[in-house]
Coordinates of C-alpha atoms in Angstrom, one line a residue:
X24 CA -72.3 -121.5 15.8
X25 CA -72.4 -123.4 19.3
X26 CA -75.1 -125.7 20.1
X27 CA -76.7 -125.5 23.8
X28 CA -75.2 -128.1 26.2
X29 CA -78.5 -130.3 25.8
X30 CA -77.7 -130.7 22.1
X31 CA -74.2 -132.0 22.6
X32 CA -73.5 -134.6 19.7
X33 CA -70.5 -136.6 18.4
X34 CA -67.7 -134.8 17.1
X35 CA -68.5 -135.3 13.2
X36 CA -72.0 -134.4 13.8
X37 CA -71.2 -131.3 15.5
X38 CA -68.7 -130.3 12.9
X39 CA -71.4 -130.8 10.2
X40 CA -74.1 -128.8 12.1
X41 CA -71.5 -126.0 12.3
X42 CA -70.6 -126.2 8.6
X43 CA -74.5 -125.8 7.8
X44 CA -74.8 -123.0 10.1
X45 CA -71.7 -121.1 8.6
X46 CA -73.5 -121.3 5.1
X47 CA -76.8 -119.6 6.6
X48 CA -78.3 -123.0 6.9
X49 CA -81.3 -121.7 4.9
X50 CA -81.0 -124.6 2.3
X51 CA -80.5 -127.4 4.6
X52 CA -81.5 -126.2 8.1
X53 CA -79.6 -127.6 11.2
X54 CA -80.0 -131.4 11.0
X55 CA -81.7 -133.6 13.6
X56 CA -79.7 -134.4 16.7
X57 CA -77.4 -137.5 16.3
X58 CA -78.9 -138.6 12.8
X59 CA -75.4 -139.7 11.3
X60 CA -74.7 -141.9 14.3
X61 CA -78.2 -143.2 15.3
X62 CA -80.0 -144.0 12.2
X63 CA -78.1 -147.3 12.0
X64 CA -79.7 -148.3 15.3
X65 CA -83.1 -148.4 14.0
X66 CA -84.1 -152.2 14.0
X67 CA -84.7 -153.7 10.4
X68 CA -86.7 -157.1 10.5
X69 CA -85.9 -157.8 6.9
X70 CA -82.1 -157.5 5.9
X71 CA -82.6 -156.7 2.2
X72 CA -82.4 -153.5 0.0
X73 CA -86.1 -152.9 0.5
X74 CA -85.7 -152.7 4.3
X75 CA -82.7 -150.5 3.9
X76 CA -84.8 -148.2 1.8
X77 CA -87.7 -148.2 4.4
X78 CA -85.3 -147.1 7.1
X79 CA -83.8 -144.3 5.4
X80 CA -86.4 -143.0 3.0
X81 CA -89.7 -143.6 4.6
X82 CA -91.6 -140.7 5.8
X83 CA -91.9 -140.7 9.5
X84 CA -94.4 -138.9 11.7
X85 CA -94.2 -137.7 15.3
X86 CA -97.3 -136.9 17.5
X87 CA -96.5 -135.3 20.8
X88 CA -98.5 -137.4 23.2
X89 CA -99.7 -134.6 25.7
X90 CA -103.4 -135.1 24.3
X91 CA -104.8 -138.7 24.2
X92 CA -107.5 -137.8 21.6
X93 CA -105.0 -135.9 19.4
X94 CA -102.6 -138.8 19.4
X95 CA -105.4 -141.3 18.7
X96 CA -107.0 -139.6 15.6
X97 CA -103.6 -138.5 14.1
X98 CA -102.0 -141.9 14.4
X99 CA -105.1 -143.7 13.2
X100 CA -105.2 -141.6 10.1
X101 CA -101.5 -142.3 9.4
X102 CA -101.8 -146.0 9.9
X103 CA -104.1 -146.0 6.9
X104 CA -101.6 -143.9 4.8
X105 CA -98.9 -145.8 2.6
X106 CA -95.5 -145.0 2.9
X107 CA -95.7 -143.5 6.5
X108 CA -94.4 -144.9 9.8
X109 CA -94.4 -143.5 13.3
X110 CA -91.0 -142.5 14.4
X111 CA -89.3 -145.0 16.6
X112 CA -89.2 -144.3 20.2
X113 CA -86.1 -144.6 22.5
X114 CA -83.3 -144.3 19.8
X115 CA -82.5 -140.5 20.3
X116 CA -84.2 -139.7 16.8
X117 CA -86.6 -137.2 18.2
X118 CA -86.2 -134.8 15.2
X119 CA -85.8 -137.3 12.5
X120 CA -89.5 -137.0 11.4
X121 CA -91.1 -135.5 8.4
X122 CA -93.9 -134.3 10.2
X123 CA -94.5 -133.3 13.7
X124 CA -98.1 -132.9 15.1
X125 CA -98.6 -131.4 18.7
X126 CA -101.5 -130.1 20.4
X127 CA -99.7 -127.3 22.2
X128 CA -97.0 -125.1 21.1
X129 CA -94.2 -127.3 20.0
X130 CA -91.1 -127.3 22.1
X131 CA -88.8 -126.9 19.1
X132 CA -86.0 -124.6 17.6
X133 CA -87.5 -124.0 14.2
X134 CA -84.0 -122.8 12.9
X135 CA -82.6 -126.3 13.6
X136 CA -85.1 -127.9 11.1
X137 CA -84.7 -128.9 7.5
X138 CA -86.7 -126.7 5.2
X139 CA -88.8 -129.8 4.1
X140 CA -89.8 -130.8 7.7
X141 CA -93.3 -129.7 8.8
X142 CA -94.7 -128.7 12.2
X143 CA -98.4 -128.0 12.8
X144 CA -98.1 -124.6 14.5
X145 CA -96.8 -121.2 13.5
X146 CA -94.7 -119.8 16.5
X147 CA -96.6 -116.3 16.4
X148 CA -100.1 -117.8 15.9
X149 CA -101.3 -115.9 19.2
X150 CA -102.0 -113.0 17.3
X151 CA -105.0 -114.9 15.6
X152 CA -105.9 -117.2 18.4
X153 CA -105.5 -115.3 21.6
X154 CA -108.6 -113.3 22.1
X155 CA -106.6 -110.2 23.4
X156 CA -104.1 -110.3 20.6
X157 CA -106.7 -110.6 17.9
X158 CA -108.6 -107.6 19.6
X159 CA -105.5 -105.6 19.2
X160 CA -105.0 -106.7 15.5
X161 CA -108.5 -105.6 14.7
X162 CA -108.3 -102.3 16.7
X163 CA -105.3 -101.3 14.5
X164 CA -107.4 -101.8 11.3
X165 CA -110.7 -100.2 12.6
X166 CA -109.9 -97.3 14.8
X167 CA -110.0 -94.7 12.1
X168 CA -113.7 -95.4 11.7
X169 CA -113.2 -94.8 7.8
X170 CA -115.4 -96.5 5.2
X171 CA -112.4 -98.9 4.4
X172 CA -111.8 -99.5 8.1
X173 CA -115.4 -100.5 8.6
X174 CA -114.9 -103.5 6.3
X175 CA -112.8 -105.1 8.9
X176 CA -115.6 -104.9 11.7
X177 CA -115.8 -108.7 12.1
X178 CA -116.1 -109.1 15.8
X179 CA -118.7 -107.8 18.3
X180 CA -117.4 -104.7 20.1
X181 CA -114.8 -106.0 22.7
X182 CA -112.8 -104.7 25.6
X183 CA -109.8 -106.0 27.4
X184 CA -110.0 -105.9 31.1
X185 CA -108.7 -104.3 33.3
X186 CA -107.1 -102.0 30.8
X187 CA -110.1 -101.0 29.1
X188 CA -112.4 -101.0 32.0
X189 CA -113.5 -97.5 31.9
X190 CA -114.2 -97.7 28.2
X191 CA -116.3 -100.6 28.6
X192 CA -118.3 -98.7 31.6
X193 CA -118.8 -95.9 29.1
X194 CA -120.2 -98.2 26.4
X195 CA -122.5 -100.2 28.8
X196 CA -123.8 -96.9 30.2
X197 CA -124.4 -95.5 26.7
X198 CA -126.5 -98.6 25.7
X199 CA -128.3 -98.4 29.0
X200 CA -129.3 -94.7 28.3
X201 CA -130.4 -95.4 24.7
X202 CA -132.6 -98.4 26.1
X203 CA -133.9 -96.1 28.7
X204 CA -132.8 -98.4 31.5
X205 CA -131.1 -95.9 33.9
X206 CA -132.8 -95.3 37.2
X207 CA -134.6 -91.9 37.2
X208 CA -134.3 -91.7 33.5
X209 CA -137.5 -90.3 32.0
X210 CA -136.3 -90.4 28.1
X211 CA -137.9 -93.0 25.9
X212 CA -135.6 -95.2 24.0
X213 CA -134.9 -93.5 20.5
X214 CA -134.6 -96.9 18.9
X215 CA -135.4 -100.5 19.4
X216 CA -134.2 -101.6 22.8
X217 CA -131.2 -103.8 22.5
X218 CA -130.4 -106.2 25.4
X219 CA -127.3 -104.9 27.3
X220 CA -125.8 -108.3 27.5
X221 CA -122.1 -109.0 27.6
X222 CA -120.1 -112.2 27.4
X223 CA -117.0 -112.5 29.6
X224 CA -114.1 -114.9 29.2
X225 CA -110.6 -115.3 30.0
X226 CA -108.3 -114.1 27.2
X227 CA -106.3 -117.4 27.0
X228 CA -109.0 -120.1 27.6
X229 CA -110.9 -122.3 25.3
X230 CA -113.7 -124.9 25.1
X231 CA -116.1 -122.6 27.2
X232 CA -114.0 -122.4 30.4
X233 CA -114.6 -119.5 32.6
X234 CA -117.2 -117.9 30.2
X235 CA -119.9 -116.0 32.0
X236 CA -122.9 -114.0 30.4
X237 CA -123.7 -110.6 32.4
X238 CA -126.1 -107.8 32.2
X239 CA -125.1 -105.9 35.3
X240 CA -121.6 -104.0 35.7
X241 CA -121.8 -105.3 39.2
X242 CA -121.1 -108.8 37.9
X243 CA -118.1 -107.9 35.8
X244 CA -115.0 -109.1 37.7
X245 CA -111.5 -110.2 36.6
X246 CA -108.7 -111.9 38.4
X247 CA -106.8 -112.5 35.2
X248 CA -106.5 -110.8 31.7
X249 CA -110.3 -111.0 30.5
X250 CA -112.1 -110.3 27.3
X251 CA -115.6 -109.0 27.7
X252 CA -117.5 -108.8 24.4
X253 CA -120.9 -107.6 23.3
X254 CA -123.3 -110.4 23.3
X255 CA -124.9 -111.3 19.9
X256 CA -128.4 -111.0 21.4
X257 CA -130.3 -111.6 17.8
X258 CA -128.6 -114.8 16.6
X259 CA -130.3 -116.5 13.8
X260 CA -132.3 -119.5 15.3
X261 CA -133.0 -122.8 14.1
X262 CA -135.9 -124.4 15.8
X263 CA -135.7 -121.8 18.6
X264 CA -132.1 -123.0 19.4
X265 CA -128.9 -120.8 19.1
X266 CA -126.1 -122.2 17.0
X267 CA -122.6 -121.5 15.5
X268 CA -120.4 -122.9 12.8
X269 CA -117.1 -124.5 13.6
X270 CA -115.2 -124.1 10.4
X271 CA -111.8 -125.7 9.7
X272 CA -109.1 -123.5 8.1
X273 CA -105.6 -124.7 7.2
X274 CA -103.0 -122.0 6.7
X275 CA -99.7 -123.4 4.9
X276 CA -98.1 -119.9 4.7
X277 CA -98.0 -116.5 6.2
X278 CA -96.4 -113.5 4.4
X279 CA -97.4 -114.4 1.6
X280 CA -100.6 -115.9 2.7
X281 CA -101.7 -119.3 1.5
X282 CA -104.8 -120.6 3.1
X283 CA -107.6 -123.4 2.6
X284 CA -111.0 -123.8 4.1
X285 CA -112.4 -127.2 4.7
X286 CA -115.8 -127.8 3.2
X287 CA -117.2 -129.7 5.9
X288 CA -117.5 -128.6 9.5
X289 CA -120.1 -128.6 12.3
X290 CA -123.2 -126.5 13.3
X291 CA -123.1 -126.6 17.0
X292 CA -126.3 -126.2 18.9
X293 CA -127.6 -125.3 22.4
X294 CA -129.7 -127.8 24.2
X295 CA -132.2 -125.2 25.8
X296 CA -134.2 -122.9 23.6
X297 CA -132.9 -119.4 23.2
X298 CA -134.2 -116.5 25.3
X299 CA -132.7 -113.4 26.9
X300 CA -134.8 -113.4 30.2
X301 CA -133.1 -112.4 33.5
X302 CA -133.9 -116.0 34.9
X303 CA -131.7 -117.6 32.2
X304 CA -128.7 -115.2 32.2
X305 CA -126.6 -117.9 34.0
X306 CA -127.9 -120.8 31.9
X307 CA -125.0 -121.8 29.8
X308 CA -127.3 -124.4 27.9
X309 CA -129.2 -121.5 26.6
X310 CA -126.2 -119.2 25.7
X311 CA -123.1 -121.0 24.9
X312 CA -122.7 -123.3 21.8
X313 CA -119.7 -125.1 22.8
X314 CA -119.8 -128.9 22.7
X315 CA -117.7 -129.3 25.7
X316 CA -120.4 -127.6 27.8
X317 CA -123.7 -128.8 25.9
X318 CA -122.8 -132.4 26.0
X319 CA -123.5 -132.2 29.9
X320 CA -127.1 -131.5 28.9
X321 CA -127.5 -134.1 26.0
X322 CA -129.3 -136.7 28.2
X323 CA -131.9 -134.2 29.6
X324 CA -132.4 -133.0 26.0
X325 CA -133.1 -136.4 24.7
X326 CA -135.4 -137.3 27.4
X327 CA -137.5 -133.8 27.1
X328 CA -140.8 -134.8 25.5
X329 CA -140.9 -131.1 24.3
X330 CA -137.6 -131.6 22.3
X331 CA -137.8 -131.4 18.4
X332 CA -137.9 -135.1 17.1
X333 CA -135.4 -134.1 14.3
X334 CA -133.0 -132.6 16.8
X335 CA -133.3 -135.8 18.9
X336 CA -132.5 -137.8 15.8
X337 CA -129.4 -135.6 15.2
X338 CA -128.3 -136.2 18.7
X339 CA -128.0 -140.0 18.2
X340 CA -125.4 -139.4 15.4
X341 CA -123.6 -136.0 16.6
X342 CA -124.7 -135.1 20.0
X343 CA -125.4 -131.2 19.9
X344 CA -123.6 -131.1 16.4
X345 CA -124.8 -131.4 12.8
X346 CA -122.5 -131.5 9.7
X347 CA -122.3 -128.6 7.2
X348 CA -124.2 -130.9 4.6
X349 CA -127.0 -131.4 6.9
X350 CA -126.8 -127.7 7.9
X351 CA -127.0 -126.8 4.2
X352 CA -130.3 -128.9 3.8
X353 CA -131.9 -127.2 6.8
X354 CA -131.1 -123.8 5.6
X355 CA -132.2 -124.6 2.1
X356 CA -135.5 -125.7 3.4
X357 CA -136.2 -122.2 4.9
X358 CA -134.8 -120.2 1.9
X359 CA -131.4 -119.4 3.0
X360 CA -128.7 -119.7 0.2
X361 CA -125.8 -121.7 1.4
X362 CA -123.6 -120.4 -1.4
X363 CA -124.1 -116.7 -0.1
X364 CA -123.6 -117.8 3.6
X365 CA -120.3 -119.6 2.5
X366 CA -119.0 -116.6 0.8
X367 CA -119.6 -114.4 4.0
X368 CA -117.9 -116.8 5.9
X369 CA -114.9 -117.0 3.8
X370 CA -114.9 -113.0 4.0
X371 CA -114.7 -113.1 7.7
X372 CA -111.9 -115.8 7.7
X373 CA -109.7 -113.9 5.2
X374 CA -110.2 -110.7 7.0
X375 CA -109.1 -112.2 10.3
X376 CA -106.0 -113.7 8.5
X377 CA -105.3 -110.3 6.9
X378 CA -105.2 -108.4 10.2
X379 CA -103.2 -111.1 11.9
X380 CA -100.8 -111.7 9.3
X381 CA -98.9 -108.4 9.9
X382 CA -97.6 -110.0 13.1
X383 CA -97.1 -113.5 11.9
X384 CA -93.7 -113.8 9.9
X385 CA -93.1 -116.4 7.3
X386 CA -92.0 -119.6 8.4
X387 CA -91.2 -122.5 6.0
X388 CA -91.7 -125.3 8.3
X389 CA -95.0 -124.4 9.8
X390 CA -98.6 -125.0 8.8
X391 CA -101.7 -124.8 11.0
X392 CA -105.2 -126.2 11.1
X393 CA -107.3 -123.5 12.7
X394 CA -111.1 -124.0 14.2
X395 CA -112.9 -121.0 13.5
X396 CA -116.2 -120.2 15.4
X397 CA -118.7 -118.2 13.3
X398 CA -122.1 -117.0 14.1
X399 CA -124.7 -115.6 11.9
X400 CA -127.2 -113.0 13.3
X401 CA -130.9 -112.3 12.3
X402 CA -129.7 -109.8 9.7
X403 CA -127.6 -112.6 8.0
X404 CA -124.3 -111.0 9.0
X405 CA -121.6 -113.4 9.8
X406 CA -119.6 -112.7 13.0
X407 CA -116.2 -114.0 14.2
X408 CA -116.5 -115.5 17.8
X409 CA -113.0 -116.7 18.2
X410 CA -110.2 -118.7 16.5
X411 CA -108.6 -121.9 18.1
X412 CA -105.3 -123.2 17.4
X413 CA -105.7 -126.6 18.6
X414 CA -109.4 -127.4 17.6
X415 CA -110.9 -130.4 19.6
X416 CA -110.2 -133.7 18.0
X417 CA -112.4 -135.8 20.4
X418 CA -114.6 -138.5 18.7
X419 CA -117.4 -138.9 21.1
X420 CA -119.8 -139.5 18.4
X421 CA -120.0 -141.2 14.9
X422 CA -120.3 -137.8 13.2
X423 CA -117.0 -136.7 14.8
X424 CA -115.3 -139.6 13.1
X425 CA -117.0 -139.0 9.8
X426 CA -115.8 -135.3 9.7
X427 CA -112.5 -135.2 11.7
X428 CA -110.6 -138.2 10.4
X429 CA -111.1 -137.1 6.7
X430 CA -110.2 -133.7 8.0
X431 CA -106.9 -134.9 9.3
X432 CA -106.3 -136.9 6.4
X433 CA -106.9 -134.3 3.8
X434 CA -104.7 -131.8 5.7
X435 CA -101.7 -134.3 5.7
X436 CA -102.2 -134.6 2.0
X437 CA -102.7 -130.9 1.5
X438 CA -99.3 -130.1 3.2
X439 CA -97.5 -133.2 1.8
X440 CA -94.4 -133.3 3.6
X441 CA -91.6 -134.5 1.4
X442 CA -89.6 -137.6 1.5
X443 CA -85.8 -137.3 2.0
X444 CA -83.0 -139.8 1.9
X445 CA -81.5 -139.7 5.4
X446 CA -78.4 -141.8 4.4
X447 CA -77.7 -139.5 1.4
X448 CA -78.2 -136.6 3.8
X449 CA -75.7 -137.9 6.2
X450 CA -73.1 -138.4 3.4
X451 CA -73.4 -135.0 2.2
X452 CA -72.9 -133.6 5.5
X453 CA -69.6 -135.6 6.0
X454 CA -68.3 -134.6 2.7
X455 CA -69.2 -130.9 3.1
X456 CA -67.4 -130.9 6.4
X457 CA -64.3 -132.7 5.0
X458 CA -64.3 -130.3 2.0
X459 CA -64.7 -127.3 4.1
X460 CA -61.8 -128.4 6.4
X461 CA -59.5 -128.9 3.4
X462 CA -60.3 -125.9 1.3
X463 CA -62.3 -123.4 3.4
X464 CA -65.3 -123.8 1.3
X465 CA -68.1 -126.4 1.5
X466 CA -69.1 -126.4 -2.1
X467 CA -70.4 -124.3 -5.0
X468 CA -74.1 -123.7 -6.0
X469 CA -73.9 -126.5 -8.7
X470 CA -72.8 -129.1 -6.2
X471 CA -75.5 -127.9 -3.8
X472 CA -78.1 -128.6 -6.2
X473 CA -76.7 -132.0 -7.0
X474 CA -76.8 -132.7 -3.3
X475 CA -80.5 -131.5 -2.8
X476 CA -81.6 -133.6 -5.9
X477 CA -80.0 -136.7 -4.1
X478 CA -81.4 -135.8 -0.7
X479 CA -84.9 -135.1 -2.1
X480 CA -84.8 -138.0 -4.6
X481 CA -85.4 -135.5 -7.4
X482 CA -88.5 -134.0 -6.0
X483 CA -89.1 -130.3 -6.3
X484 CA -91.0 -128.4 -3.4
X485 CA -94.2 -127.0 -4.3
X486 CA -94.0 -123.2 -4.8
X487 CA -96.2 -120.5 -3.2
X488 CA -99.4 -120.3 -5.5
X489 CA -99.2 -123.6 -7.0
X490 CA -102.1 -126.0 -6.2
X491 CA -101.5 -128.7 -4.0
X492 CA -101.6 -132.1 -5.7
X493 CA -104.3 -133.4 -3.4
X494 CA -106.9 -131.0 -2.1
X495 CA -109.4 -133.5 -0.7
X496 CA -112.3 -131.6 0.7
X497 CA -110.4 -128.3 0.9
X498 CA -111.1 -125.1 -1.1
X499 CA -108.4 -122.6 -1.7
X500 CA -109.2 -119.0 -0.4
X501 CA -105.8 -117.5 -0.6
X502 CA -104.2 -116.6 -3.0
X503 CA -107.6 -115.7 -4.6
X504 CA -109.4 -112.6 -6.1
X505 CA -111.1 -112.0 -2.8
X506 CA -107.7 -112.1 -1.0
X507 CA -106.4 -109.7 -3.6
X508 CA -109.2 -107.2 -3.2
X509 CA -108.5 -107.4 0.8
X510 CA -104.8 -106.6 0.1
X511 CA -105.9 -103.6 -1.8
X512 CA -108.1 -102.5 1.0
X513 CA -105.2 -102.9 3.4
X514 CA -103.0 -100.9 1.1
X515 CA -105.5 -98.0 1.1
X516 CA -105.9 -98.2 4.9
X517 CA -102.1 -98.1 5.5
X518 CA -101.0 -96.2 2.3
X519 CA -98.9 -99.0 1.4
X520 CA -97.8 -100.1 -2.0
X521 CA -99.8 -103.0 -3.1
X522 CA -97.9 -106.0 -4.3
X523 CA -98.3 -107.0 -8.0

């Protein structure tokens, strides 16, 4: 196996990499660039055995610095964790980390990582996080219209433009006919009138960018791949304001699925009371809950004498957001059972993961923290609005620090990247290369186990289904009884043999 030109390394390392590749590399992976030659270049201020241990056995993290707020919060959390150091810069050790955290899709060849190294993105996460890809996944499950298929209706009716423009027009016209809105129409609506409102957004955007609410087909336009989704016109309101729930979910494995939901999150509010009037169709402060949008109206909201005093107090701590614990209190005060709502939220999350999992292969190095946007309507149904692969880590308010820093800390503890002895690893690589050169075989399984024991310092990787040692504020949702029931439903839908 040849390395690309940009990965050219000294001869011994190159031979070691090829030796690992010839064995399938599943056990060791293809090790980091130049590690054998460059670990000695790491400066050590204290020349004793402890300093030696720190260099070769400490856990190192790397945060790709393309988003300041992500770098700030992740490094701040790591600085408080014992046994972790930031990977030294400028020494050619770019892949010598235990954990790599990036905001965008990492520029890594996962096949060249050791199996114990962790990266915070799955390579094919777009099937969950891109609106058009998720729509295709949902369509695959719901197109038959059967009773089982209807279980997976977790999103409002959605179309991808321009491909499904005609289908959208048909749907829009049908609703208009039922409402009696068409010109010259004399028939009375056969059921209560539903606002024929749609929310239009670019397929790959986030944070409210490019979003528009429309109620006229003449306003529908697209210069890029666009999603148009039926607007939830009857959201459950709190104090006359629309709100949604930013819910954090960490997936540590796809195929098989292992997922955890964080018990704290945010209820995100608008800053203008909700209405569906024609005059406010373009008012994003009425219709969009995104904090990145609503923060531009915080000052006006605070100065408005008609604003609810409780909401103004909330704004001091969290801007346009409140924590789940505060939301729970507000809902309890009006008779809504949080435990029931929480169960519905988890049900929607699991169904989305079930539908996307078919297109996301197992990747031993990956984990991912997703930001789910969920909304409850007036009938207490929970809808999935979208899934974010890089949820905002900004800390503009005190509440952000209180929720997001523990979230990152608990996520790192949950994933728990393993320590490994880099010196032992280098020695094993050299010995295996020499032995393969002499005998044509690197080693037997018994020696392999001994090598792993030395490299991982006797640690045993956590197996699928085993509870993590530290859960923090996480709750496991898969594997679980609820997940098993979903897998059975999936098997019925596609005539699969359900795993035991």
